[in-house]
Short mmCIF file of C-alpha atoms in Angstrom, two decimals:
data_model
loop_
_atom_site.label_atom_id
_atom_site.label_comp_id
_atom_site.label_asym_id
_atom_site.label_seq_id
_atom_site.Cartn_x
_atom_site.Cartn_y
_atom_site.Cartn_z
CA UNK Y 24 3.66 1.47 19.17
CA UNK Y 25 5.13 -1.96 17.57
CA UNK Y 26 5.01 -2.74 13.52
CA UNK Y 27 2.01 -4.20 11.57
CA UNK Y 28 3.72 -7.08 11.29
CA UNK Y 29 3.72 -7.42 15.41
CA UNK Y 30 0.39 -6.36 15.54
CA UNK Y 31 -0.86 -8.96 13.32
CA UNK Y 32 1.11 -11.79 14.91
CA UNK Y 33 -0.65 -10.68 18.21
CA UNK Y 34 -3.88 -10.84 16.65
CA UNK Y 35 -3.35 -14.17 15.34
CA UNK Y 36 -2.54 -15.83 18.36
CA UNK Y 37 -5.04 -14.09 20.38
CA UNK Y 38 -7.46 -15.69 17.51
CA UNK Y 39 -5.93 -19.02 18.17
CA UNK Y 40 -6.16 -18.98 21.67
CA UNK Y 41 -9.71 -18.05 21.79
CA UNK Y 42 -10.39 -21.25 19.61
CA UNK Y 43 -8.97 -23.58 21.70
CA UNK Y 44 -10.56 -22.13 24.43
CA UNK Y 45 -14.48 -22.78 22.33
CA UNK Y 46 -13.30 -25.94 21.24
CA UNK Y 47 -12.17 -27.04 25.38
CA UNK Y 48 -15.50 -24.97 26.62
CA UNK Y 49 -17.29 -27.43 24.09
CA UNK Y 50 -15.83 -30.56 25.08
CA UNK Y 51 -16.17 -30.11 28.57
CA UNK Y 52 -19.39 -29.09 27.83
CA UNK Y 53 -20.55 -32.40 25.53
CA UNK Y 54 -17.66 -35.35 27.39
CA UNK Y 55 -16.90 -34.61 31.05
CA UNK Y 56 -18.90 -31.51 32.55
CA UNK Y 57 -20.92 -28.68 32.35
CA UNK Y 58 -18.84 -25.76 31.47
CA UNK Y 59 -20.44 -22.56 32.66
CA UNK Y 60 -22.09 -21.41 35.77
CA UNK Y 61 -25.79 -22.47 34.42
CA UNK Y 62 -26.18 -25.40 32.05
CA UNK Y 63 -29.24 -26.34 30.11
CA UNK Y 64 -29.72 -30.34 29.03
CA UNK Y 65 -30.52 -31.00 25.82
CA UNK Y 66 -29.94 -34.55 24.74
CA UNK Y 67 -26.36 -35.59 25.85
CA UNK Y 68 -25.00 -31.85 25.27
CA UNK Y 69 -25.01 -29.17 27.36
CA UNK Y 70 -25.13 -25.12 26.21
CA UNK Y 71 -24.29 -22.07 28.36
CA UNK Y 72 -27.61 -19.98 29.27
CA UNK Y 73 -26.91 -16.53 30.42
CA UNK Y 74 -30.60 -15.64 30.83
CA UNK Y 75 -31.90 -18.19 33.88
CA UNK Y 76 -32.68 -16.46 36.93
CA UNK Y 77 -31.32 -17.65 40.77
CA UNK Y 78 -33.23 -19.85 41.95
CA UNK Y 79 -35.72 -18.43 44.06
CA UNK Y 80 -37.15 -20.01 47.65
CA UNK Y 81 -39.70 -23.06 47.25
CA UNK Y 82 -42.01 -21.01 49.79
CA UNK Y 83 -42.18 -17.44 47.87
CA UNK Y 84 -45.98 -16.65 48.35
CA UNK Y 85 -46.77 -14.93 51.41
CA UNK Y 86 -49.66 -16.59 53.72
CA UNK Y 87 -52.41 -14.33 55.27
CA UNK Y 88 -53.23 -17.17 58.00
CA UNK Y 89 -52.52 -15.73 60.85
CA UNK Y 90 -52.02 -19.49 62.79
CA UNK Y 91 -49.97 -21.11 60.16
CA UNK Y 92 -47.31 -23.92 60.50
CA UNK Y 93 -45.07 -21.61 60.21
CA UNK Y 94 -46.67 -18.88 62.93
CA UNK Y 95 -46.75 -22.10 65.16
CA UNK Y 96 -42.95 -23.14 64.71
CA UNK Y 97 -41.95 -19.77 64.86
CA UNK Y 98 -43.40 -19.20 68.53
CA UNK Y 99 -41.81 -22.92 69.64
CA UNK Y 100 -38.55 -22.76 71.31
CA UNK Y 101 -37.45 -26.01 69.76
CA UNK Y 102 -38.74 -25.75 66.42
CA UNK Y 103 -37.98 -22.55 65.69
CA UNK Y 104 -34.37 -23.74 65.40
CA UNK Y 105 -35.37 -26.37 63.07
CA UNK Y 106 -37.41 -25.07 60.45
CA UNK Y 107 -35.99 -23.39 57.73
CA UNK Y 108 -38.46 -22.18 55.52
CA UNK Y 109 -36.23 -21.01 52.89
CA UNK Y 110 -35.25 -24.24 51.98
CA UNK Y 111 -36.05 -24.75 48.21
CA UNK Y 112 -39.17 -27.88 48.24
CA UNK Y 113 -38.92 -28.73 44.89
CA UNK Y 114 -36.34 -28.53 42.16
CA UNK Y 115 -36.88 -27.32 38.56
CA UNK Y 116 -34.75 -26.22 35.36
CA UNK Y 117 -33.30 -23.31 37.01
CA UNK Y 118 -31.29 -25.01 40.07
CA UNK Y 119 -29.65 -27.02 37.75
CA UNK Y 120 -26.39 -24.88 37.75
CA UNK Y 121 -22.19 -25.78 37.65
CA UNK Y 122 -22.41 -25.24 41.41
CA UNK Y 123 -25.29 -27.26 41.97
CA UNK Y 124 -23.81 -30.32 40.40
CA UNK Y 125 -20.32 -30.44 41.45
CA UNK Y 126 -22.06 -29.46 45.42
CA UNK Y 127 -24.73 -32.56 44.60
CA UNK Y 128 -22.58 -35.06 42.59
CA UNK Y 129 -20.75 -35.55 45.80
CA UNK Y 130 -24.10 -36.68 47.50
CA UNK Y 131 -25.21 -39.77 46.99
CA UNK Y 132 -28.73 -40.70 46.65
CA UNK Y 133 -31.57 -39.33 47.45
CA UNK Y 134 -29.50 -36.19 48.55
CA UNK Y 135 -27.67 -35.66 45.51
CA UNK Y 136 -25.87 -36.81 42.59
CA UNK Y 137 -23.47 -39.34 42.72
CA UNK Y 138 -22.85 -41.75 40.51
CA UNK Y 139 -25.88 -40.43 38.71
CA UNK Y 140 -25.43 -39.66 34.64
CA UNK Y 141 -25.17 -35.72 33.98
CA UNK Y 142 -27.28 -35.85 30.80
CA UNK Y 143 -30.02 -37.95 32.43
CA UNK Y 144 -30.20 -35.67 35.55
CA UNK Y 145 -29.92 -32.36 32.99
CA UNK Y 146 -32.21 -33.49 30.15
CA UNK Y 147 -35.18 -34.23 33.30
CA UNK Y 148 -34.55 -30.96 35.09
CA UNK Y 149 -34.76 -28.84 31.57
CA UNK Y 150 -38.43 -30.46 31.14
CA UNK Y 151 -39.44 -28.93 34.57
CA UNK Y 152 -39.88 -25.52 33.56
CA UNK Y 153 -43.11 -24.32 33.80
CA UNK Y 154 -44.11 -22.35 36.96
CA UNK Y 155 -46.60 -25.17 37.89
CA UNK Y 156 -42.90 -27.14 38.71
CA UNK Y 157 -41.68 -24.13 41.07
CA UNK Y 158 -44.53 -24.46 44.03
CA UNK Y 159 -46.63 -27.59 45.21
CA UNK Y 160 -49.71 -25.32 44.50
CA UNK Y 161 -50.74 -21.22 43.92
CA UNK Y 162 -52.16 -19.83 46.37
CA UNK Y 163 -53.82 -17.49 44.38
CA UNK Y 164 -56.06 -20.50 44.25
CA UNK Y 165 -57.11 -20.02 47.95
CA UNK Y 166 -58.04 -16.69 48.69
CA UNK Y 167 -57.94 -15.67 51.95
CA UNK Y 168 -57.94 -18.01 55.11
CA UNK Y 169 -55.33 -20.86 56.00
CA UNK Y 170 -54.30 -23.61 53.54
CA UNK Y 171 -55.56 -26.49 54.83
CA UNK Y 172 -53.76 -30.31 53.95
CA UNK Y 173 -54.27 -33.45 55.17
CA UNK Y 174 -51.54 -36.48 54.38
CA UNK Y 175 -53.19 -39.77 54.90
CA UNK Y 176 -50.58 -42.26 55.45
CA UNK Y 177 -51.90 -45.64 55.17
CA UNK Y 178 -51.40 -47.20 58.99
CA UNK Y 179 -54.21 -49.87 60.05
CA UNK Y 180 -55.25 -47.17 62.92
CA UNK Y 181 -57.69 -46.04 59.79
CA UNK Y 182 -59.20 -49.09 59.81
CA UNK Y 183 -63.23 -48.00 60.92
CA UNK Y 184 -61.66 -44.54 62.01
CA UNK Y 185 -64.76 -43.12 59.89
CA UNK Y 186 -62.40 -40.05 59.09
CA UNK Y 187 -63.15 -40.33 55.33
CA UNK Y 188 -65.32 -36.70 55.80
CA UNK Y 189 -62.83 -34.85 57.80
CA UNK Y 190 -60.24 -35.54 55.21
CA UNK Y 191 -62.05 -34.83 52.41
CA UNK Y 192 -62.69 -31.40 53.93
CA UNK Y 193 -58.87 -30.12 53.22
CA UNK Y 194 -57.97 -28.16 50.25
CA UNK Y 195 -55.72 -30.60 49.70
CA UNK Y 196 -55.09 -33.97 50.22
CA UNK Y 197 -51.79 -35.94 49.89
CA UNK Y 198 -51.62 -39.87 49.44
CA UNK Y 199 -49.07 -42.20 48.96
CA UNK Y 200 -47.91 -45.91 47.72
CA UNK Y 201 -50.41 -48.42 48.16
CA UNK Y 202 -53.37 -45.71 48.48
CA UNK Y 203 -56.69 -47.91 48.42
CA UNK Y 204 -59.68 -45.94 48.47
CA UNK Y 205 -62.06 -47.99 47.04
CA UNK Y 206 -64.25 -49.95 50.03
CA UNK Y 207 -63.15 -47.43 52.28
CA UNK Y 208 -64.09 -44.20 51.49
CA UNK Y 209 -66.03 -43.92 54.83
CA UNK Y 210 -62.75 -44.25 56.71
CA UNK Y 211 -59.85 -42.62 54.17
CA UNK Y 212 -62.15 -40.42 51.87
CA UNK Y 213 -61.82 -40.16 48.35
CA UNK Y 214 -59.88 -36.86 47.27
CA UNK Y 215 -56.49 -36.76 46.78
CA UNK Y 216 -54.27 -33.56 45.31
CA UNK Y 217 -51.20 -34.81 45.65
CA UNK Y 218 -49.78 -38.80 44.93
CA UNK Y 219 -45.97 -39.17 46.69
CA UNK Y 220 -43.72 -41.83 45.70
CA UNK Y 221 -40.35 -43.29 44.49
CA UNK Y 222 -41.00 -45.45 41.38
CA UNK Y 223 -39.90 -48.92 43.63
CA UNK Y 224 -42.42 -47.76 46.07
CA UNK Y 225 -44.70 -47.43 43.62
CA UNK Y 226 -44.15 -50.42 42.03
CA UNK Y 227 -43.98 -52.50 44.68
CA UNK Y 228 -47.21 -51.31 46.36
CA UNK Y 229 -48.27 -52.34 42.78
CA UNK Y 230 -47.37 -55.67 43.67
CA UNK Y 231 -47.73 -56.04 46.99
CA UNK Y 232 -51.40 -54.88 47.41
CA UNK Y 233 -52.98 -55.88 44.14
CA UNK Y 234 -55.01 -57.95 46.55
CA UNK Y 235 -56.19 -55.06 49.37
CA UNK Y 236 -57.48 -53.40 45.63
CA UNK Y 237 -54.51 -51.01 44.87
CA UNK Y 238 -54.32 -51.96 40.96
CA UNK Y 239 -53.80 -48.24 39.91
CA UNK Y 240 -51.73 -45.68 40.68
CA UNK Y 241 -54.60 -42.55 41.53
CA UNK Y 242 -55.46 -40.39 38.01
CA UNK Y 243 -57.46 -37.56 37.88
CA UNK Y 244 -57.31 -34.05 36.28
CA UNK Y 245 -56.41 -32.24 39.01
CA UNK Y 246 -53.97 -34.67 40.74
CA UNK Y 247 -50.03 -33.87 40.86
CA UNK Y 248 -47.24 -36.17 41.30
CA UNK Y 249 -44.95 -35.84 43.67
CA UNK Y 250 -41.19 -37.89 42.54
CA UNK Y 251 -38.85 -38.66 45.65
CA UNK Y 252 -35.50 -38.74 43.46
CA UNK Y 253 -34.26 -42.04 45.56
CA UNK Y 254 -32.24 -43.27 42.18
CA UNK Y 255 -31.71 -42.74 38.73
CA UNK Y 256 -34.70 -44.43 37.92
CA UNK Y 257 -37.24 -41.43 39.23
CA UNK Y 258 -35.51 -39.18 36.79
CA UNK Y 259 -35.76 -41.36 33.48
CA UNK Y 260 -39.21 -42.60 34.87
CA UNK Y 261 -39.97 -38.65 35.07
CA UNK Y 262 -38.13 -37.52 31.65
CA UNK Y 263 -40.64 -40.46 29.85
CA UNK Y 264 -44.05 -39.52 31.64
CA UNK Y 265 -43.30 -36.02 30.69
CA UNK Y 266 -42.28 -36.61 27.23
CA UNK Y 267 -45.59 -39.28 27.40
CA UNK Y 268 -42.74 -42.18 25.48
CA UNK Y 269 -41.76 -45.61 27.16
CA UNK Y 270 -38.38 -45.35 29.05
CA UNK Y 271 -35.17 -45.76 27.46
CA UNK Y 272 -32.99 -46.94 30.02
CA UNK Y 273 -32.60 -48.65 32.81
CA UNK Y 274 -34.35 -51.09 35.22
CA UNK Y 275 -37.91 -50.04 33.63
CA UNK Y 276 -36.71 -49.83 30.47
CA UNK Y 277 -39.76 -50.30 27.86
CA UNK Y 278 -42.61 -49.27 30.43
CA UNK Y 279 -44.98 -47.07 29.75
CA UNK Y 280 -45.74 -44.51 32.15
CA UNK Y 281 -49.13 -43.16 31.21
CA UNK Y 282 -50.11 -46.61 32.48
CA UNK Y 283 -49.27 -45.13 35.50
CA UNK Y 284 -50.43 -40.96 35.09
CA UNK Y 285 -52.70 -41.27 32.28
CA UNK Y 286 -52.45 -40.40 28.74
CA UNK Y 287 -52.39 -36.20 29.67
CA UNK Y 288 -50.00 -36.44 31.77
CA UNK Y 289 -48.10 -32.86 30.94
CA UNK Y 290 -45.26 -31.30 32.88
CA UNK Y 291 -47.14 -29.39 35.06
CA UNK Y 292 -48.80 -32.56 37.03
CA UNK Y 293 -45.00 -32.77 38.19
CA UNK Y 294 -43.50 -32.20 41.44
CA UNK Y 295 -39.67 -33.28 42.32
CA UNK Y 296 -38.26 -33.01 45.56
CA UNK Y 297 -35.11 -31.10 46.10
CA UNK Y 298 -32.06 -33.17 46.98
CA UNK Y 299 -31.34 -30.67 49.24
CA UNK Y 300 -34.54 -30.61 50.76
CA UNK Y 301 -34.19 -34.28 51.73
CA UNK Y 302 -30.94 -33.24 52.89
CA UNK Y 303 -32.44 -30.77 54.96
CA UNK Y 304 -34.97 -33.42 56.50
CA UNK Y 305 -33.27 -35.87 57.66
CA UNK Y 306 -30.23 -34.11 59.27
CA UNK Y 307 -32.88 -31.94 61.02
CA UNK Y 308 -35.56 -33.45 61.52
CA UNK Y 309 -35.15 -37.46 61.35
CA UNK Y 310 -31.03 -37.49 61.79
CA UNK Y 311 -31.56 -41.78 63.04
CA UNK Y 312 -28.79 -43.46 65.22
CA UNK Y 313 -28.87 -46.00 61.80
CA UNK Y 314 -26.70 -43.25 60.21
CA UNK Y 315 -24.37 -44.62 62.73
CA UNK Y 316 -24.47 -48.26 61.08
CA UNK Y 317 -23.86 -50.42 58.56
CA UNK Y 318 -26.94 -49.18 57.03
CA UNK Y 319 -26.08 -45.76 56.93
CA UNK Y 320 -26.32 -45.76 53.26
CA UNK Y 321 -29.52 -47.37 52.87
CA UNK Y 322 -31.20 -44.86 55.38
CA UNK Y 323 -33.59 -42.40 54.14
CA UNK Y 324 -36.93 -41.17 56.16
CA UNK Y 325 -40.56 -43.22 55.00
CA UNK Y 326 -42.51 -41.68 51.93
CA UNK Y 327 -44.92 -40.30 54.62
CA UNK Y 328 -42.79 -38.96 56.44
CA UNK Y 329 -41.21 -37.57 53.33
CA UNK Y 330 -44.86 -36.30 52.15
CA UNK Y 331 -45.81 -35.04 55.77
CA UNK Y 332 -43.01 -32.95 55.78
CA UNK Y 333 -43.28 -31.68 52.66
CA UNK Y 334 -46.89 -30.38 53.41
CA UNK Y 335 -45.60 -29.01 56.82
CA UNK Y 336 -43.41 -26.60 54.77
CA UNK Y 337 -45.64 -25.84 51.56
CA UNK Y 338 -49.50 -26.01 53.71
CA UNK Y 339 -50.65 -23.71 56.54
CA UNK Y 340 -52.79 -26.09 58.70
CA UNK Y 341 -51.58 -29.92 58.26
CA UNK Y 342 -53.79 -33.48 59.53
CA UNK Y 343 -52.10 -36.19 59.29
CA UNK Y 344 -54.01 -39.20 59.76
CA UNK Y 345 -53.03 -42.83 59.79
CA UNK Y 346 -49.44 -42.86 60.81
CA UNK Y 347 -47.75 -44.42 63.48
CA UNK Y 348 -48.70 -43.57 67.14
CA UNK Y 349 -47.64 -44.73 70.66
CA UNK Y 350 -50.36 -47.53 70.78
CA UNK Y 351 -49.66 -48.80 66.89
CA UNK Y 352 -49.33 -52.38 68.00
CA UNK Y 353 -53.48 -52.03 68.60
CA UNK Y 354 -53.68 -51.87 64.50
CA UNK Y 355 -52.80 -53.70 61.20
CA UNK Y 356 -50.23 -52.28 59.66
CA UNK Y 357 -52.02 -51.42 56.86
CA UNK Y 358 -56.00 -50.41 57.13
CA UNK Y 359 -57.01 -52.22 54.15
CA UNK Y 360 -56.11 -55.28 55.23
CA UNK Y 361 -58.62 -58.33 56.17
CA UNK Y 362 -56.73 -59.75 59.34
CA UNK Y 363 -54.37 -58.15 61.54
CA UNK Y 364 -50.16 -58.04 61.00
CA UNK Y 365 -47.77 -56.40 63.08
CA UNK Y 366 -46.42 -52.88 61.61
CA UNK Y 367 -42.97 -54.09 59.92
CA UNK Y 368 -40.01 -52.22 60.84
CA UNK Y 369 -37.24 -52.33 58.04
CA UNK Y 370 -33.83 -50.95 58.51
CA UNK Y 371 -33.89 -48.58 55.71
CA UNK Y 372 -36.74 -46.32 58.31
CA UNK Y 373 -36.63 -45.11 61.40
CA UNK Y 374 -40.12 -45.77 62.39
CA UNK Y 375 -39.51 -45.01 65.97
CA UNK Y 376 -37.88 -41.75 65.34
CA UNK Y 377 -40.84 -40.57 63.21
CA UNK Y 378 -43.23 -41.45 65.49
CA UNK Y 379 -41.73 -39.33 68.08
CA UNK Y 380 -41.47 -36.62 66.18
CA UNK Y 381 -45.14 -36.47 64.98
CA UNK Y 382 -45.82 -36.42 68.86
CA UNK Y 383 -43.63 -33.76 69.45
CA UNK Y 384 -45.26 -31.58 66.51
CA UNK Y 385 -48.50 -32.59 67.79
CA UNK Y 386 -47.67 -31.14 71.32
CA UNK Y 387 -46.51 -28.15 69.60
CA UNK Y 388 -49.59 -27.54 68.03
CA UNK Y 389 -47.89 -27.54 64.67
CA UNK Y 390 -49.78 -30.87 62.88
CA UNK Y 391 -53.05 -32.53 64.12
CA UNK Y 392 -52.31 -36.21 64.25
CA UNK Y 393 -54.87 -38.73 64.52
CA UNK Y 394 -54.73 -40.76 67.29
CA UNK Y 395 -57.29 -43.31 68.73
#
């Protein structure tokens, strides 16, 4: 059975060894990594939680419409192979796990991680936890019948399209960068549910059509915002407009973001889009021969294309109206603007490839594009 003595000295060193163990779990935890299976952010530390759930599927409300986006991709022999439903839309407190960022930290941007600070990443995903973060919008709120979005892009073929009624009839409405609306509400209408952007895109549309009219980013009460994590910046930008303080860190350090979402601006008017959902789009749907090139890095599908196919995986019935067609070169490239200029292709977009693919869809009877 072994002395007191023995059993004592066992004890001891069992004590000892559990210490350093705490005191290791803790500095992994606080200096170089997250040190359990789930991690919660708070400030620059990092504590165990053994209470989150799995993350569940982005797309967990079942749809009575019988003739939904996904009945439609289902049926077609080519997209049934590339939809996958069950891939998460949005990302919130609980997919921020151990395996989650040692998978994602290996990605680089806007389909994971890299390079990207763990308690800046953390400390943003632990403010997403409501429920209003886990689904682009309740169903519950539609009873009955198909979901209906349209996701107005913001291509010149709008331009006395006179479309302003039939978007306006949607449940929902997605809009994105340099969104005028005022002076042509006949042609783009005047609701929007949903405003998608990267903070540069946002900023620069800031900039770049302060003259068309876009001097604000759209506010209202009902309006969500929709971040496309395409750099560090979306998720201090995020952590401040949630927290409603000026950021930090960074490129925007010392702006204030209710400039931008208004002074009530709470948690649950924010969306962010799942690394691996991005993932998911672009090496199924958009995969461009630029991944081939020097640009490789650079390459990432358009916001609209981004917010298109984020309503083609959240909506039932899906419009999309001004985005590019086969005749594009007929129309501005924006439709707010006073005389014409050619649609600019830049090599971080495949415009091309997009435009194909809304075609295809459109064949398929999964979206309605518009088309003149």
């Amino acid at each position: 059975m072994g002395s007191p003595h023995w059993k004592r000295l066992c004890l001891l060193l069992l004590a000892g060894l559990t210490s350093s163990l705490l005191l290791y779990s803790h500095y992994r935890a606080t200096v170089e990594a997250p040190g359990s299976p789930r991690i919660i952010a708070s400030g620059n530390s990092f504590k165990p939680s053994a209470d989150l759930e799995e993350p569940e599927p982005s797309r967990k409300q079942p749809s009575p419409c019988l003739h939904s986006v996904m009945a439609r991709a289902k049926a077609d022999p080519k997209f049934r192979e590339i939809f996958h439903f069950n891939t998460p839309v949005l990302m919130w407190d609980q997919h921020f796990t151990l395996e989650t960022w040692n998978r994602l930290k290996t990605r680089h941007v806007p389909y994971g991680w890299q390079g990207l600070s763990l308690a800046v990443v953390g400390s943003t995903l632990q403010l997403l936890n409501a429920s209003a973060n886990r689904q682009l919008f309740d169903r519950a709120a539609f009873p009955g019948g198909c979901v209906r979005c349209a996701v107005v892009g913001n291509g010149g073929i709008l331009n006395g399209s006179r479309q302003g009624k039939a978007i306006d009839s949607h449940h929902l409405v997605f809009r994105l960068n340099g969104a005028v609306i005022k002076g042509f509400e006949e042609d783009v209408g005047t609701k929007v549910s949903f405003y998608g952007f990267t903070v540069n895109t946002m900023k620069n549309s800031l900039i770049s059509y302060e003259e068309y009219g876009f001097t604000q980013v759209p506010q209202g009460k009902d309006l969500k915002y929709i971040f496309i994590p395409s750099d560090i910046r979306d998720y201090v930008m995020l952590k401040s407009a949630i927290q409603g303080s000026p950021v930090p860190e960074g490129s925007d350090k010392g702006d204030d973001p209710q400039k931008y979402f208004g002074p009530e601006a709470s948690a649950e008017k924010f969306k962010l889009l799942h690394p691996d959902f991005l993932q998911y789009l672009t090496s199924r749907f958009l995969r461009s021969e630029l991944l081939n090139t020097q640009y490789s890095s650079l390459y990432m599908p358009s916001t609209g294309a981004l917010m298109l196919l984020t309503a083609l995986h959240t909506c039932d019935q899906v419009s999309a109206y001004g985005f590019i067609t086969a005749n594009y070169e007929q129309f501005s490239d924006h439709y707010y603007e006073v005389e014409k200029k050619p649609l600019v292709f830049y090599a971080n977009h495949d415009m091309m490839l997009e435009a194909a693919l809304w075609r295809s869809l459109h064949r398929a009877g999964i979206i309605t594009l518009y088309q003149r």
